[in-house]
PDB file of C-alpha atoms in Angstrom:
ATOM      1  CA  ALA A   1     -72.697  52.951 -72.420  1.00 78.00           C
ATOM      2  CA  ILE A   2     -74.914  54.367 -69.680  1.00 85.00           C
ATOM      3  CA  GLU A   3     -71.957  55.697 -67.711  1.00 85.00           C
ATOM      4  CA  GLU A   4     -69.817  56.919 -70.593  1.00 85.00           C
ATOM      5  CA  GLU A   5     -72.096  58.193 -73.355  1.00 83.00           C
ATOM      6  CA  PRO A   6     -74.270  61.326 -73.312  1.00 88.00           C
ATOM      7  CA  ILE A   7     -77.615  59.566 -73.776  1.00 91.00           C
ATOM      8  CA  ASP A   8     -81.103  60.150 -72.377  1.00 93.00           C
ATOM      9  CA  LEU A   9     -82.585  56.771 -73.230  1.00 93.00           C
ATOM     10  CA  LEU A  10     -81.195  53.286 -73.785  1.00 92.00           C
ATOM     11  CA  ALA A  11     -83.265  51.299 -76.285  1.00 90.00           C
ATOM     12  CA  HIS A  12     -83.455  47.504 -76.082  1.00 89.00           C
ATOM     13  CA  PRO A  13     -81.268  47.172 -72.941  1.00 89.00           C
ATOM     14  CA  THR A  14     -81.821  43.402 -72.757  1.00 91.00           C
ATOM     15  CA  LEU A  15     -81.891  42.539 -76.465  1.00 91.00           C
ATOM     16  CA  LEU A  16     -79.987  39.351 -77.250  1.00 91.00           C
ATOM     17  CA  PRO A  17     -79.271  37.586 -80.538  1.00 92.00           C
ATOM     18  CA  ARG A  18     -82.163  35.266 -81.419  1.00 89.00           C
ATOM     19  CA  ALA A  19     -80.198  32.116 -80.511  1.00 93.00           C
ATOM     20  CA  LEU A  20     -79.566  33.400 -76.961  1.00 92.00           C
ATOM     21  CA  ARG A  21     -83.067  34.722 -76.205  1.00 85.00           C
ATOM     22  CA  PRO A  22     -84.251  31.493 -74.532  1.00 88.00           C
ATOM     23  CA  GLN A  23     -81.427  32.012 -72.009  1.00 88.00           C
ATOM     24  CA  ALA A  24     -82.384  35.609 -71.149  1.00 84.00           C
ATOM     25  CA  ASP A  25     -83.498  34.807 -67.594  1.00 81.00           C
ATOM     26  CA  ARG A  26     -80.146  33.174 -66.840  1.00 86.00           C
ATOM     27  CA  LEU A  27     -77.999  35.743 -68.639  1.00 88.00           C
ATOM     28  CA  PHE A  28     -79.816  38.724 -67.113  1.00 90.00           C
ATOM     29  CA  HIS A  29     -79.756  37.583 -63.497  1.00 91.00           C
ATOM     30  CA  ASP A  30     -81.003  39.824 -60.691  1.00 94.00           C
ATOM     31  CA  GLY A  31     -77.554  41.222 -59.887  1.00 94.00           C
ATOM     32  CA  HIS A  32     -77.049  42.250 -63.507  1.00 93.00           C
ATOM     33  CA  LEU A  33     -80.515  43.794 -63.752  1.00 95.00           C
ATOM     34  CA  ASP A  34     -80.016  45.667 -60.475  1.00 96.00           C
ATOM     35  CA  ARG A  35     -76.732  47.123 -61.734  1.00 95.00           C
ATOM     36  CA  ILE A  36     -78.350  48.281 -64.988  1.00 95.00           C
ATOM     37  CA  GLY A  37     -81.173  49.907 -63.037  1.00 96.00           C
ATOM     38  CA  ARG A  38     -78.877  51.538 -60.485  1.00 97.00           C
ATOM     39  CA  VAL A  39     -76.513  53.001 -63.079  1.00 96.00           C
ATOM     40  CA  ALA A  40     -79.424  54.195 -65.237  1.00 96.00           C
ATOM     41  CA  ALA A  41     -80.966  55.923 -62.199  1.00 96.00           C
ATOM     42  CA  GLU A  42     -77.644  57.517 -61.207  1.00 95.00           C
ATOM     43  CA  GLN A  43     -77.029  58.807 -64.734  1.00 94.00           C
ATOM     44  CA  GLY A  44     -80.619  59.872 -65.449  1.00 93.00           C
ATOM     45  CA  VAL A  45     -80.926  57.462 -68.390  1.00 95.00           C
ATOM     46  CA  ALA A  46     -84.331  55.915 -69.119  1.00 95.00           C
ATOM     47  CA  LEU A  47     -84.643  52.247 -70.094  1.00 95.00           C
ATOM     48  CA  GLU A  48     -87.000  51.313 -72.934  1.00 93.00           C
ATOM     49  CA  LEU A  49     -89.982  48.986 -72.826  1.00 92.00           C
ATOM     50  CA  SER A  50     -90.150  47.834 -76.459  1.00 89.00           C
ATOM     51  CA  GLY A  51     -93.572  46.941 -77.819  1.00 87.00           C
ATOM     52  CA  ARG A  52     -92.451  45.092 -80.919  1.00 84.00           C
ATOM     53  CA  LEU A  53     -89.782  43.054 -79.156  1.00 85.00           C
ATOM     54  CA  ARG A  54     -91.726  42.696 -75.896  1.00 87.00           C
ATOM     55  CA  LEU A  55     -88.584  43.467 -73.974  1.00 84.00           C
ATOM     56  CA  PRO A  56     -87.500  43.508 -71.265  1.00 88.00           C
ATOM     57  CA  HIS A  57     -89.132  40.670 -69.394  1.00 85.00           C
ATOM     58  CA  GLU A  58     -91.327  41.715 -66.489  1.00 90.00           C
ATOM     59  CA  ARG A  59     -88.757  40.882 -63.794  1.00 92.00           C
ATOM     60  CA  ALA A  60     -86.258  43.258 -65.418  1.00 93.00           C
ATOM     61  CA  ALA A  61     -88.725  46.160 -65.356  1.00 94.00           C
ATOM     62  CA  GLU A  62     -89.505  45.426 -61.707  1.00 94.00           C
ATOM     63  CA  ARG A  63     -85.812  45.374 -60.751  1.00 95.00           C
ATOM     64  CA  TRP A  64     -85.085  48.599 -62.648  1.00 95.00           C
ATOM     65  CA  LEU A  65     -87.961  50.401 -60.969  1.00 94.00           C
ATOM     66  CA  ALA A  66     -86.810  49.154 -57.563  1.00 95.00           C
ATOM     67  CA  ALA A  67     -83.358  50.576 -58.351  1.00 96.00           C
ATOM     68  CA  GLY A  68     -84.898  53.982 -59.105  1.00 95.00           C
ATOM     69  CA  ALA A  69     -84.649  53.964 -62.898  1.00 95.00           C
ATOM     70  CA  ARG A  70     -87.188  55.613 -65.192  1.00 94.00           C
ATOM     71  CA  LEU A  71     -88.751  53.695 -68.046  1.00 94.00           C
ATOM     72  CA  ALA A  72     -89.587  54.820 -71.576  1.00 92.00           C
ATOM     73  CA  LEU A  73     -92.324  53.454 -73.807  1.00 91.00           C
ATOM     74  CA  GLY A  74     -91.330  52.521 -77.331  1.00 86.00           C
ATOM     75  CA  SER A  75     -93.119  50.822 -80.171  1.00 84.00           C
ATOM     76  CA  GLY A  76     -89.852  49.426 -81.536  1.00 78.00           C
ATOM     77  CA  ALA A  77     -91.330  50.034 -84.975  1.00 77.00           C
ATOM     78  CA  TYR A  78     -89.522  48.798 -88.045  1.00 79.00           C
ATOM     79  CA  ALA A  79     -92.468  49.519 -90.335  1.00 80.00           C
ATOM     80  CA  ALA A  80     -94.868  52.451 -90.637  1.00 83.00           C
ATOM     81  CA  ALA A  81     -97.824  50.334 -89.466  1.00 81.00           C
ATOM     82  CA  GLU A  82     -96.003  49.576 -86.179  1.00 79.00           C
ATOM     83  CA  VAL A  83     -95.296  53.206 -85.229  1.00 84.00           C
ATOM     84  CA  GLY A  84     -97.040  54.068 -81.983  1.00 84.00           C
ATOM     85  CA  GLU A  85     -98.066  50.482 -81.218  1.00 84.00           C
ATOM     86  CA  LEU A  86     -97.746  50.550 -77.418  1.00 89.00           C
ATOM     87  CA  GLY A  87    -100.130  47.759 -76.414  1.00 87.00           C
ATOM     88  CA  TRP A  88     -97.542  45.571 -74.710  1.00 90.00           C
ATOM     89  CA  PRO A  89     -95.698  48.376 -72.846  1.00 90.00           C
ATOM     90  CA  LEU A  90     -99.001  49.817 -71.621  1.00 91.00           C
ATOM     91  CA  ASP A  91    -100.124  46.369 -70.474  1.00 93.00           C
ATOM     92  CA  LEU A  92     -96.852  45.956 -68.565  1.00 92.00           C
ATOM     93  CA  LEU A  93     -97.341  49.358 -66.921  1.00 90.00           C
ATOM     94  CA  SER A  94    -100.798  48.290 -65.820  1.00 92.00           C
ATOM     95  CA  ARG A  95     -99.702  44.882 -64.500  1.00 92.00           C
ATOM     96  CA  LEU A  96     -96.853  46.422 -62.493  1.00 91.00           C
ATOM     97  CA  GLY A  97     -98.819  49.446 -61.315  1.00 91.00           C
ATOM     98  CA  ILE A  98     -96.190  51.825 -62.695  1.00 88.00           C
ATOM     99  CA  GLU A  99     -97.020  55.454 -61.979  1.00 87.00           C
ATOM    100  CA  PRO A 100     -96.649  58.069 -64.759  1.00 86.00           C
ATOM    101  CA  ASP A 101     -93.912  59.899 -62.831  1.00 86.00           C
ATOM    102  CA  ARG A 102     -91.647  56.855 -63.342  1.00 89.00           C
ATOM    103  CA  LEU A 103     -91.753  57.343 -67.127  1.00 92.00           C
ATOM    104  CA  PHE A 104     -89.311  59.279 -69.274  1.00 91.00           C
ATOM    105  CA  ARG A 105     -90.825  62.418 -70.733  1.00 85.00           C
ATOM    106  CA  GLY A 106     -87.850  63.862 -72.559  1.00 76.00           C
ATOM    107  CA  ARG A 107     -85.700  66.779 -71.629  1.00 67.00           C
ATOM    108  CA  ASN A 108     -86.564  70.430 -72.015  1.00 57.00           C
TER     109      ASN A 108
END
């Protein structure tokens, strides 16, 4: 999708069906995460940090940043009360020391 579709941002890049979520670390191994990050960086596509889903896991964000990708903050809201809830993505930014210039700001 990142290579073929005209998108600016990929939401939920590591979302798995509920039954597979406990296997996320195994299914999204470092090589896979690095490829996602590299292709996103090459194509100028940001990868979402979803507040509601608390995805991706921290290692994924680290690998994507190392590959040169930009990240986007999203609340992942499915209800009006969840819109703009960015506590978890902001906490992740703080823990990883992510600079503002590594975040997606939209296109002009």
